[in-house]
PDB file of C-alpha atoms in Angstrom:
ATOM      1  CA  ALA A 843     126.980  77.623  26.491  1.00 69.00           C
ATOM      2  CA  GLN A 844     128.898  75.483  28.921  1.00 76.00           C
ATOM      3  CA  SER A 845     131.611  73.232  27.471  1.00 88.00           C
ATOM      4  CA  VAL A 846     134.634  71.192  28.481  1.00 93.00           C
ATOM      5  CA  THR A 847     137.891  70.965  26.568  1.00 95.00           C
ATOM      6  CA  GLN A 848     140.540  68.338  27.069  1.00 97.00           C
ATOM      7  CA  PRO A 849     143.411  69.501  24.851  1.00 96.00           C
ATOM      8  CA  ASP A 850     145.337  66.229  24.884  1.00 95.00           C
ATOM      9  CA  ILE A 851     143.788  63.307  23.015  1.00 95.00           C
ATOM     10  CA  HIS A 852     146.517  60.867  23.966  1.00 97.00           C
ATOM     11  CA  ILE A 853     149.313  60.973  26.538  1.00 97.00           C
ATOM     12  CA  THR A 854     152.053  58.434  27.160  1.00 97.00           C
ATOM     13  CA  VAL A 855     154.025  58.381  30.392  1.00 97.00           C
ATOM     14  CA  SER A 856     156.482  55.946  31.927  1.00 97.00           C
ATOM     15  CA  GLU A 857     155.484  53.964  34.960  1.00 97.00           C
ATOM     16  CA  GLY A 858     156.529  55.869  38.079  1.00 97.00           C
ATOM     17  CA  ALA A 859     156.515  59.233  36.333  1.00 97.00           C
ATOM     18  CA  SER A 860     154.208  62.069  37.286  1.00 97.00           C
ATOM     19  CA  LEU A 861     151.050  62.812  35.348  1.00 97.00           C
ATOM     20  CA  GLU A 862     148.994  65.879  34.605  1.00 97.00           C
ATOM     21  CA  LEU A 863     145.863  65.793  32.449  1.00 98.00           C
ATOM     22  CA  ARG A 864     144.481  69.133  31.366  1.00 98.00           C
ATOM     23  CA  CYS A 865     140.885  70.262  31.472  1.00 97.00           C
ATOM     24  CA  ASN A 866     139.470  73.671  30.619  1.00 96.00           C
ATOM     25  CA  TYR A 867     135.874  74.698  30.886  1.00 93.00           C
ATOM     26  CA  SER A 868     133.659  77.436  29.612  1.00 88.00           C
ATOM     27  CA  TYR A 869     130.843  78.533  31.842  1.00 76.00           C
ATOM     28  CA  GLY A 870     129.558  81.831  33.183  1.00 68.00           C
ATOM     29  CA  ALA A 871     129.569  80.809  36.825  1.00 72.00           C
ATOM     30  CA  THR A 872     131.400  78.240  38.912  1.00 70.00           C
ATOM     31  CA  PRO A 873     130.328  74.806  37.749  1.00 83.00           C
ATOM     32  CA  TYR A 874     130.509  71.520  39.518  1.00 89.00           C
ATOM     33  CA  LEU A 875     133.538  69.694  38.114  1.00 92.00           C
ATOM     34  CA  PHE A 876     134.333  66.010  37.900  1.00 94.00           C
ATOM     35  CA  TRP A 877     136.982  63.610  36.695  1.00 97.00           C
ATOM     36  CA  TYR A 878     135.945  60.122  35.620  1.00 96.00           C
ATOM     37  CA  VAL A 879     138.068  57.197  34.449  1.00 96.00           C
ATOM     38  CA  GLN A 880     136.938  54.579  31.950  1.00 94.00           C
ATOM     39  CA  SER A 881     138.788  51.312  31.454  1.00 91.00           C
ATOM     40  CA  PRO A 882     138.204  49.383  28.220  1.00 84.00           C
ATOM     41  CA  GLY A 883     134.719  47.861  28.136  1.00 78.00           C
ATOM     42  CA  GLN A 884     133.781  49.448  31.437  1.00 81.00           C
ATOM     43  CA  GLY A 885     131.552  52.258  32.595  1.00 85.00           C
ATOM     44  CA  LEU A 886     132.798  55.496  34.082  1.00 92.00           C
ATOM     45  CA  GLN A 887     134.227  55.511  37.586  1.00 93.00           C
ATOM     46  CA  LEU A 888     134.290  58.739  39.566  1.00 93.00           C
ATOM     47  CA  LEU A 889     137.810  59.788  40.582  1.00 96.00           C
ATOM     48  CA  LEU A 890     137.006  63.076  42.295  1.00 95.00           C
ATOM     49  CA  LYS A 891     134.723  66.079  42.242  1.00 93.00           C
ATOM     50  CA  TYR A 892     134.759  69.772  43.079  1.00 92.00           C
ATOM     51  CA  PHE A 893     131.674  71.602  44.252  1.00 86.00           C
ATOM     52  CA  SER A 894     133.082  74.401  46.432  1.00 84.00           C
ATOM     53  CA  GLY A 895     135.619  75.097  49.180  1.00 87.00           C
ATOM     54  CA  ASP A 896     139.229  73.969  49.038  1.00 89.00           C
ATOM     55  CA  THR A 897     140.373  74.219  45.428  1.00 91.00           C
ATOM     56  CA  LEU A 898     142.693  71.209  45.743  1.00 96.00           C
ATOM     57  CA  VAL A 899     140.624  68.058  45.902  1.00 96.00           C
ATOM     58  CA  GLN A 900     141.806  64.551  46.628  1.00 96.00           C
ATOM     59  CA  GLY A 901     140.346  61.545  44.935  1.00 96.00           C
ATOM     60  CA  ILE A 902     140.684  57.805  44.784  1.00 95.00           C
ATOM     61  CA  LYS A 903     143.715  55.893  43.513  1.00 94.00           C
ATOM     62  CA  GLY A 904     146.097  58.712  44.508  1.00 96.00           C
ATOM     63  CA  PHE A 905     144.676  61.300  42.115  1.00 97.00           C
ATOM     64  CA  GLU A 906     144.156  64.958  42.902  1.00 97.00           C
ATOM     65  CA  ALA A 907     142.873  67.934  40.935  1.00 98.00           C
ATOM     66  CA  GLU A 908     143.138  71.670  41.366  1.00 96.00           C
ATOM     67  CA  PHE A 909     140.419  74.141  40.464  1.00 94.00           C
ATOM     68  CA  LYS A 910     141.797  77.433  39.144  1.00 94.00           C
ATOM     69  CA  ARG A 911     139.042  79.933  38.510  1.00 90.00           C
ATOM     70  CA  SER A 912     141.379  82.473  36.863  1.00 90.00           C
ATOM     71  CA  GLN A 913     142.413  79.902  34.266  1.00 93.00           C
ATOM     72  CA  SER A 914     139.048  78.122  33.993  1.00 92.00           C
ATOM     73  CA  SER A 915     140.937  74.894  34.562  1.00 95.00           C
ATOM     74  CA  PHE A 916     140.566  71.721  36.575  1.00 96.00           C
ATOM     75  CA  ASN A 917     143.699  69.678  35.868  1.00 98.00           C
ATOM     76  CA  LEU A 918     144.129  66.146  37.161  1.00 98.00           C
ATOM     77  CA  ARG A 919     147.444  65.072  38.659  1.00 98.00           C
ATOM     78  CA  LYS A 920     149.124  62.002  40.049  1.00 98.00           C
ATOM     79  CA  PRO A 921     152.687  62.002  41.414  1.00 97.00           C
ATOM     80  CA  SER A 922     153.573  58.452  40.349  1.00 97.00           C
ATOM     81  CA  VAL A 923     151.682  56.564  37.655  1.00 97.00           C
ATOM     82  CA  HIS A 924     151.050  52.825  37.859  1.00 96.00           C
ATOM     83  CA  TRP A 925     150.549  50.527  34.877  1.00 95.00           C
ATOM     84  CA  SER A 926     146.951  49.979  36.014  1.00 94.00           C
ATOM     85  CA  ASP A 927     146.218  53.687  35.470  1.00 96.00           C
ATOM     86  CA  ALA A 928     146.166  53.155  31.704  1.00 96.00           C
ATOM     87  CA  ALA A 929     142.631  54.127  30.684  1.00 96.00           C
ATOM     88  CA  GLU A 930     140.524  56.935  29.231  1.00 96.00           C
ATOM     89  CA  TYR A 931     140.010  59.966  31.446  1.00 98.00           C
ATOM     90  CA  PHE A 932     137.069  62.322  31.148  1.00 97.00           C
ATOM     91  CA  CYS A 933     136.607  65.740  32.650  1.00 97.00           C
ATOM     92  CA  ALA A 934     133.006  66.836  33.083  1.00 94.00           C
ATOM     93  CA  LEU A 935     130.988  69.722  34.391  1.00 90.00           C
ATOM     94  CA  THR A 936     127.448  70.146  35.483  1.00 85.00           C
ATOM     95  CA  TYR A 937     125.329  72.967  36.748  1.00 74.00           C
ATOM     96  CA  LEU A 938     122.040  72.978  38.478  1.00 64.00           C
ATOM     97  CA  CYS A 939     119.106  74.554  36.754  1.00 60.00           C
ATOM     98  CA  TYR A 940     115.990  73.645  38.694  1.00 55.00           C
ATOM     99  CA  ASN A 941     116.166  69.834  38.621  1.00 58.00           C
ATOM    100  CA  ASN A 942     118.232  69.639  35.457  1.00 63.00           C
ATOM    101  CA  ASN A 943     121.630  68.049  36.027  1.00 68.00           C
ATOM    102  CA  ASP A 944     122.887  68.065  32.448  1.00 76.00           C
ATOM    103  CA  MET A 945     126.500  66.866  32.606  1.00 85.00           C
ATOM    104  CA  ARG A 946     128.831  67.929  29.801  1.00 89.00           C
ATOM    105  CA  PHE A 947     131.895  65.811  29.100  1.00 93.00           C
ATOM    106  CA  GLY A 948     135.160  66.542  27.388  1.00 95.00           C
ATOM    107  CA  ALA A 949     136.266  64.296  24.537  1.00 95.00           C
ATOM    108  CA  GLY A 950     138.594  62.391  26.839  1.00 96.00           C
ATOM    109  CA  THR A 951     142.344  61.811  27.166  1.00 97.00           C
ATOM    110  CA  ARG A 952     143.681  58.340  26.599  1.00 97.00           C
ATOM    111  CA  LEU A 953     146.566  57.485  28.926  1.00 97.00           C
ATOM    112  CA  THR A 954     149.166  54.909  27.943  1.00 97.00           C
ATOM    113  CA  VAL A 955     151.706  53.790  30.554  1.00 97.00           C
ATOM    114  CA  LYS A 956     155.086  52.524  29.378  1.00 96.00           C
ATOM    115  CA  PRO A 957     156.916  49.916  31.471  1.00 91.00           C
TER     116      PRO A 957
ATOM    117  CA  GLU B 882     126.055  48.622  47.778  1.00 64.00           C
ATOM    118  CA  ALA B 883     125.150  47.352  44.321  1.00 80.00           C
ATOM    119  CA  GLY B 884     125.983  49.641  41.435  1.00 91.00           C
ATOM    120  CA  VAL B 885     124.007  50.562  38.355  1.00 95.00           C
ATOM    121  CA  ALA B 886     123.087  47.447  36.378  1.00 95.00           C
ATOM    122  CA  GLN B 887     122.643  47.371  32.617  1.00 96.00           C
ATOM    123  CA  SER B 888     121.764  44.675  30.126  1.00 96.00           C
ATOM    124  CA  PRO B 889     122.627  43.437  27.653  1.00 96.00           C
ATOM    125  CA  ARG B 890     126.335  44.280  27.650  1.00 95.00           C
ATOM    126  CA  TYR B 891     126.642  43.814  23.898  1.00 96.00           C
ATOM    127  CA  LYS B 892     124.150  43.868  21.043  1.00 97.00           C
ATOM    128  CA  ILE B 893     124.600  43.514  17.301  1.00 97.00           C
ATOM    129  CA  ILE B 894     121.675  44.265  14.986  1.00 97.00           C
ATOM    130  CA  GLU B 895     120.980  45.065  11.362  1.00 97.00           C
ATOM    131  CA  LYS B 896     119.979  48.598  10.405  1.00 96.00           C
ATOM    132  CA  ARG B 897     116.239  49.242  10.538  1.00 96.00           C
ATOM    133  CA  GLN B 898     115.838  46.660  13.313  1.00 97.00           C
ATOM    134  CA  SER B 899     114.676  47.549  16.816  1.00 97.00           C
ATOM    135  CA  VAL B 900     116.626  47.217  20.040  1.00 97.00           C
ATOM    136  CA  ALA B 901     115.980  47.850  23.724  1.00 97.00           C
ATOM    137  CA  PHE B 902     118.322  48.405  26.642  1.00 97.00           C
ATOM    138  CA  TRP B 903     117.543  47.987  30.310  1.00 97.00           C
ATOM    139  CA  CYS B 904     118.874  49.829  33.352  1.00 97.00           C
ATOM    140  CA  ASN B 905     118.440  49.295  37.074  1.00 96.00           C
ATOM    141  CA  PRO B 906     119.762  52.251  39.091  1.00 96.00           C
ATOM    142  CA  ILE B 907     121.303  52.267  42.534  1.00 94.00           C
ATOM    143  CA  SER B 908     118.648  51.698  45.166  1.00 93.00           C
ATOM    144  CA  GLY B 909     117.193  54.964  46.394  1.00 91.00           C
ATOM    145  CA  HIS B 910     118.438  57.056  43.490  1.00 92.00           C
ATOM    146  CA  ALA B 911     115.535  59.073  42.170  1.00 91.00           C
ATOM    147  CA  THR B 912     117.345  60.505  39.162  1.00 92.00           C
ATOM    148  CA  LEU B 913     118.271  58.361  36.178  1.00 94.00           C
ATOM    149  CA  TYR B 914     120.156  59.317  33.020  1.00 95.00           C
ATOM    150  CA  TRP B 915     120.796  57.740  29.635  1.00 97.00           C
ATOM    151  CA  TYR B 916     123.925  58.750  27.732  1.00 96.00           C
ATOM    152  CA  GLN B 917     125.201  57.913  24.264  1.00 97.00           C
ATOM    153  CA  GLN B 918     128.971  57.560  23.874  1.00 94.00           C
ATOM    154  CA  ILE B 919     130.202  57.377  20.303  1.00 94.00           C
ATOM    155  CA  LEU B 920     133.692  55.959  19.826  1.00 90.00           C
ATOM    156  CA  GLY B 921     136.333  58.583  20.516  1.00 87.00           C
ATOM    157  CA  GLN B 922     133.930  61.015  22.172  1.00 90.00           C
ATOM    158  CA  GLY B 923     132.684  61.798  25.640  1.00 91.00           C
ATOM    159  CA  PRO B 924     129.216  60.710  26.701  1.00 93.00           C
ATOM    160  CA  LYS B 925     126.283  62.838  25.578  1.00 94.00           C
ATOM    161  CA  LEU B 926     123.110  63.057  27.637  1.00 93.00           C
ATOM    162  CA  LEU B 927     120.035  61.686  25.899  1.00 96.00           C
ATOM    163  CA  ILE B 928     117.427  61.875  28.636  1.00 95.00           C
ATOM    164  CA  GLN B 929     117.113  62.531  32.367  1.00 93.00           C
ATOM    165  CA  PHE B 930     114.337  61.198  34.594  1.00 93.00           C
ATOM    166  CA  GLN B 931     113.354  62.372  38.061  1.00 90.00           C
ATOM    167  CA  ASN B 932     111.400  59.447  39.490  1.00 89.00           C
ATOM    168  CA  ASN B 933     109.088  58.530  36.596  1.00 86.00           C
ATOM    169  CA  GLY B 934     108.965  62.003  35.044  1.00 91.00           C
ATOM    170  CA  VAL B 935     111.158  63.357  32.264  1.00 92.00           C
ATOM    171  CA  VAL B 936     113.311  66.338  33.287  1.00 89.00           C
ATOM    172  CA  ASP B 937     115.264  66.797  30.071  1.00 88.00           C
ATOM    173  CA  ASP B 938     114.974  64.993  26.736  1.00 92.00           C
ATOM    174  CA  SER B 939     116.123  67.841  24.517  1.00 90.00           C
ATOM    175  CA  GLN B 940     118.926  65.771  22.953  1.00 91.00           C
ATOM    176  CA  LEU B 941     116.912  62.605  22.415  1.00 95.00           C
ATOM    177  CA  PRO B 942     116.182  61.898  18.714  1.00 94.00           C
ATOM    178  CA  LYS B 943     112.505  61.375  19.327  1.00 94.00           C
ATOM    179  CA  ASP B 944     111.737  60.131  15.832  1.00 95.00           C
ATOM    180  CA  ARG B 945     113.519  56.868  16.636  1.00 97.00           C
ATOM    181  CA  PHE B 946     114.501  56.861  20.306  1.00 97.00           C
ATOM    182  CA  SER B 947     112.151  56.432  23.243  1.00 97.00           C
ATOM    183  CA  ALA B 948     112.674  55.848  26.939  1.00 97.00           C
ATOM    184  CA  GLU B 949     110.463  55.121  29.875  1.00 95.00           C
ATOM    185  CA  ARG B 950     110.693  54.705  33.615  1.00 94.00           C
ATOM    186  CA  LEU B 951     107.175  53.680  34.453  1.00 81.00           C
ATOM    187  CA  LYS B 952     107.522  52.833  38.140  1.00 86.00           C
ATOM    188  CA  GLY B 953     110.300  55.272  38.920  1.00 84.00           C
ATOM    189  CA  VAL B 954     112.956  52.563  39.267  1.00 91.00           C
ATOM    190  CA  ASP B 955     114.030  50.548  36.207  1.00 95.00           C
ATOM    191  CA  SER B 956     114.237  52.176  32.828  1.00 97.00           C
ATOM    192  CA  THR B 957     114.321  51.031  29.222  1.00 97.00           C
ATOM    193  CA  LEU B 958     115.730  52.839  26.204  1.00 98.00           C
ATOM    194  CA  LYS B 959     114.500  51.783  22.783  1.00 98.00           C
ATOM    195  CA  ILE B 960     115.694  52.511  19.271  1.00 97.00           C
ATOM    196  CA  GLN B 961     113.291  51.856  16.414  1.00 96.00           C
ATOM    197  CA  PRO B 962     114.429  51.685  13.654  1.00 96.00           C
ATOM    198  CA  ALA B 963     118.182  51.690  14.197  1.00 96.00           C
ATOM    199  CA  LYS B 964     120.608  53.472  11.878  1.00 97.00           C
ATOM    200  CA  LEU B 965     124.292  52.875  11.324  1.00 97.00           C
ATOM    201  CA  GLU B 966     125.153  56.077  13.215  1.00 96.00           C
ATOM    202  CA  ASP B 967     123.477  54.702  16.337  1.00 97.00           C
ATOM    203  CA  SER B 968     126.460  52.410  16.887  1.00 97.00           C
ATOM    204  CA  ALA B 969     127.757  53.511  20.279  1.00 96.00           C
ATOM    205  CA  VAL B 970     127.943  52.622  23.939  1.00 95.00           C
ATOM    206  CA  TYR B 971     124.761  53.463  25.820  1.00 97.00           C
ATOM    207  CA  LEU B 972     125.452  54.356  29.417  1.00 96.00           C
ATOM    208  CA  CYS B 973     122.957  54.560  32.222  1.00 96.00           C
ATOM    209  CA  ALA B 974     123.700  56.600  35.338  1.00 95.00           C
ATOM    210  CA  SER B 975     121.834  57.413  38.510  1.00 94.00           C
ATOM    211  CA  SER B 976     122.112  59.963  41.275  1.00 91.00           C
ATOM    212  CA  PHE B 977     120.500  60.845  44.562  1.00 88.00           C
ATOM    213  CA  GLY B 978     118.726  63.995  43.545  1.00 73.00           C
ATOM    214  CA  THR B 979     121.089  66.108  41.475  1.00 66.00           C
ATOM    215  CA  ASP B 980     124.277  65.022  43.189  1.00 72.00           C
ATOM    216  CA  THR B 981     127.103  62.921  41.776  1.00 84.00           C
ATOM    217  CA  GLN B 982     126.193  60.568  38.937  1.00 89.00           C
ATOM    218  CA  TYR B 983     127.204  56.909  39.131  1.00 92.00           C
ATOM    219  CA  PHE B 984     127.514  55.002  35.890  1.00 93.00           C
ATOM    220  CA  GLY B 985     126.735  51.461  34.834  1.00 94.00           C
ATOM    221  CA  PRO B 986     129.022  49.349  32.610  1.00 93.00           C
ATOM    222  CA  GLY B 987     127.159  50.321  29.447  1.00 94.00           C
ATOM    223  CA  THR B 988     125.698  48.465  26.480  1.00 96.00           C
ATOM    224  CA  ARG B 989     127.799  48.395  23.329  1.00 95.00           C
ATOM    225  CA  LEU B 990     125.544  48.535  20.276  1.00 97.00           C
ATOM    226  CA  THR B 991     126.792  47.685  16.811  1.00 97.00           C
ATOM    227  CA  VAL B 992     124.469  48.403  13.889  1.00 97.00           C
ATOM    228  CA  LEU B 993     125.419  46.619  10.654  1.00 96.00           C
TER     229      LEU B 993
END
């Protein structure tokens, strides 16, 4: 069965430092992969997505992610973190089976940004 | 473009009471989803609609949860009767077909 694992429950980085959030997936074929961000009391905002093609995808707010098939990973990166990036980050995958678009989420990684 | 709208934003009820949530998807989005997000976890799909038909409700606890999308636009999710373990954020999302899902702000339900 398809699943998403985010190994890090909580990460703390200093403002201006680089960031990498890990995501691993389990699925027999190439899934569609997403990163969402959730600020406290808010819904999920799409940061970026990978469907096919170039394995390095650019998203909003300066985020990027790289799809590595050999490692079943889709890690999220940002070269310089801003205090406003503090939030919960979710990696998700979906696959298309007829009209079913069942999206599976990881448990999330909470990002804290130190001044 | 207006996003996905949900109401209410917060709801507190006693166990065994009933509650209903409302969702208005992005205009033109035929597919609508309801998710349950328990504190500390990622969202879990409860039900997916394509227009006014149910595509997937395999994870919906049908003994107490129900959902409808009668005219293929707005949707309501109902819990009757509520249990303590139903305390969660209920997220509605919509998509154009089976493309990217866009989420509303959610309804935070507390069952006492």
